[in-house]
XYZ file of C-alpha atoms in Angstrom:
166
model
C -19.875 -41.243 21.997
C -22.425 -43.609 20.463
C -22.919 -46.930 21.947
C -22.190 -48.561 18.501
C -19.077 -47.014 18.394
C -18.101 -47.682 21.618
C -18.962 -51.531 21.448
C -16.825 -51.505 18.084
C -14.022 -49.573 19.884
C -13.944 -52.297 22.753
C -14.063 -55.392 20.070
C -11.176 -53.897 18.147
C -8.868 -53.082 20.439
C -7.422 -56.186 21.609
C -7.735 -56.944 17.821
C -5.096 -53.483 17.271
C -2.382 -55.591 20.168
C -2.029 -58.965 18.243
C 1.683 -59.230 16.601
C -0.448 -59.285 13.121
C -1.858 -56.226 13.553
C 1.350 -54.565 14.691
C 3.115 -56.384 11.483
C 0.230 -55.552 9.026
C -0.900 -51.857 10.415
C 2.204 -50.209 9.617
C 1.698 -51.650 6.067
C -1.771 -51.448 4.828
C -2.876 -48.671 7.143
C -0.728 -45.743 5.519
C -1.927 -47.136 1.781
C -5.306 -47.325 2.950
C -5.468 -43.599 4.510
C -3.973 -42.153 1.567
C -6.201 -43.883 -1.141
C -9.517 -42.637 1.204
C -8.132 -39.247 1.813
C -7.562 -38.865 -2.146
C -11.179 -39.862 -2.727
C -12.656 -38.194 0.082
C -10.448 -34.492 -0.879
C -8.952 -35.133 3.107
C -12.312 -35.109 4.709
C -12.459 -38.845 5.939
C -9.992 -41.075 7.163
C -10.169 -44.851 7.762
C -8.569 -44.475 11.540
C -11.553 -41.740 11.796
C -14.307 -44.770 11.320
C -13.399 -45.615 15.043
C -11.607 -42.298 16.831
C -10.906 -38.244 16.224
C -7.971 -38.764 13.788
C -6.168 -35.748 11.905
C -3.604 -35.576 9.113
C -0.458 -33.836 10.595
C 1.659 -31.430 8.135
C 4.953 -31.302 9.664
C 8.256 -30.135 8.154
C 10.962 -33.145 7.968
C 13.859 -33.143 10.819
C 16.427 -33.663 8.581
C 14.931 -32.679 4.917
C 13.032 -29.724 5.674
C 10.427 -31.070 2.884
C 6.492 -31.410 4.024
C 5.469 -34.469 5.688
C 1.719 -35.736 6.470
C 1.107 -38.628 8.962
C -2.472 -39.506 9.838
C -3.207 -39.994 13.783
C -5.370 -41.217 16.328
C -5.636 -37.842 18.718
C -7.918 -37.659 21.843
C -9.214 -33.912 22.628
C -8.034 -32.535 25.532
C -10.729 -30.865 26.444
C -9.642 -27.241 26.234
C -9.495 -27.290 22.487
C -5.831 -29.327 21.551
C -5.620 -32.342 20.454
C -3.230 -34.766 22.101
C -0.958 -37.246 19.593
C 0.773 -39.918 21.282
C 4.152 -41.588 18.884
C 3.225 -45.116 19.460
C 4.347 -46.603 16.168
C 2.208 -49.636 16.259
C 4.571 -50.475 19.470
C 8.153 -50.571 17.614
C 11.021 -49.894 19.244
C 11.560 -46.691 17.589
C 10.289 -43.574 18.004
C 7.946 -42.457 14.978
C 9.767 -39.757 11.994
C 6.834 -36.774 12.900
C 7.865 -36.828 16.658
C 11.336 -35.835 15.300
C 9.980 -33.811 13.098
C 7.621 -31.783 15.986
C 10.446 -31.850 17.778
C 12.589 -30.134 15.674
C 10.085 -27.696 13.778
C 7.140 -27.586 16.819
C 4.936 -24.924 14.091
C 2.803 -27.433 12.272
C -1.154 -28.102 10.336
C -3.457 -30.672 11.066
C -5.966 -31.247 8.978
C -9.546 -32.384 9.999
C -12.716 -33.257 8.975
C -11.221 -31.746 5.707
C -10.289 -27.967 7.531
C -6.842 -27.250 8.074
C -5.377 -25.586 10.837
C -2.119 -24.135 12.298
C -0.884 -25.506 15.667
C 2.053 -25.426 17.874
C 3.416 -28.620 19.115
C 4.337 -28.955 22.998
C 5.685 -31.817 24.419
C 3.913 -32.953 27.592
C 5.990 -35.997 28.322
C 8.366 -34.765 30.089
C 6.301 -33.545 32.764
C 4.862 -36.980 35.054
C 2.085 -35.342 36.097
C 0.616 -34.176 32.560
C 2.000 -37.131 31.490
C -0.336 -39.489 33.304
C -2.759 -37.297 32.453
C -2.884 -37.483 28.934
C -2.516 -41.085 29.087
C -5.581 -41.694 31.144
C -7.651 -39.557 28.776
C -6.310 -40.850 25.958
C -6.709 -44.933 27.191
C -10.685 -43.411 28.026
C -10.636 -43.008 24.355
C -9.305 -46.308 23.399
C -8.823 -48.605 25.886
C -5.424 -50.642 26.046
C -3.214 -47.841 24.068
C -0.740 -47.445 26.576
C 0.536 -51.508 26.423
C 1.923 -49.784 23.147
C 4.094 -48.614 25.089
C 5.421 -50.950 27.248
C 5.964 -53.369 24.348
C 7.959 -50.897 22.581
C 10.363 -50.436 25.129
C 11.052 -47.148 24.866
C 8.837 -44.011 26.651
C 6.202 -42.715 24.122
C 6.410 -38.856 22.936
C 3.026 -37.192 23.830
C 2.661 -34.186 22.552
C -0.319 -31.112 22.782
C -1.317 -29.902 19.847
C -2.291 -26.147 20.196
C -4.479 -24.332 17.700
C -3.373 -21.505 16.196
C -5.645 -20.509 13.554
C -8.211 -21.761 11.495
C -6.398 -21.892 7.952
C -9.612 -22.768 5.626
């Protein structure tokens, strides 16, 4: 990682804890990802100015219709990606962790390639659990207070490739 980013990682992220941020994100962030990933055909996203982020393709819990989220994910270091369902620290758990849950075959999409992956859920285990965590606050410091000011224990979940789609 490049010194520049990780000064601007360490600046933001108190900035990403503030009650405006957790008011405004859930807002302007989705608008903002979709207007850049339109111009950009899906090869940039505004989360990926800062850390890895991917567009997940999941099929809907309840609807069975196509859903894309864009996430933060922190590499796991044997090739999967690990997603954590934070939702800017609400007391709810996110729609796409249902979704995983229910349909764990999924695509992510990025850096513009699209993938297939298998969703596993590694909260449930305390071990992996603390694991992921401590990777994934080595990414971007402070994540985890997401958590604890949501209430609720965050889904993490593995994302396992597949196969390359194109």
């Amino acid at each position: 990682m490049s010194r520049v980013v990780h000064v601007v990682r360490a600046a933001l992220a108190p900035l990403t804890r503030t009650r405006l941020f957790r008011r405004a994100g859930p807002i302007l962030l989705p608008v903002a990802e979709r207007v850049v990933r339109a111009l950009t055909g899906g090869r940039a996203q505004v989360s990926g100015l800062l850390v890895p982020s991917l567009t997940l393709h999941s099929v809907g819990a309840r609807t069975g219709e196509l859903r894309a989220s864009e996430l933060m994910y922190t590499p796991d270091g044997s090739g999967c990606a690990i997603v954590a369902g934070t939702n800017f620290a609400r007391g709810r758990h996110p729609a796409w962790t249902h979704n995983l849950i229910a349909h764990p075959e999924a695509q992510i999409t990025v850096r513009g390639r699209r993938y297939a992956v298998v969703a596993e859920r590694i909260d449930t285990d305390p071990g992996a659990r603390e694991a992921a965590w401590k990777r994934i606050e080595r990414q971007w410091p402070g994540y985890r207070t997401y958590e604890r000011d949501s209430g609720r224990q965050v889904r993490l979940f593995r994302l396992r490739l597949v196969r390359e789609l194109g």
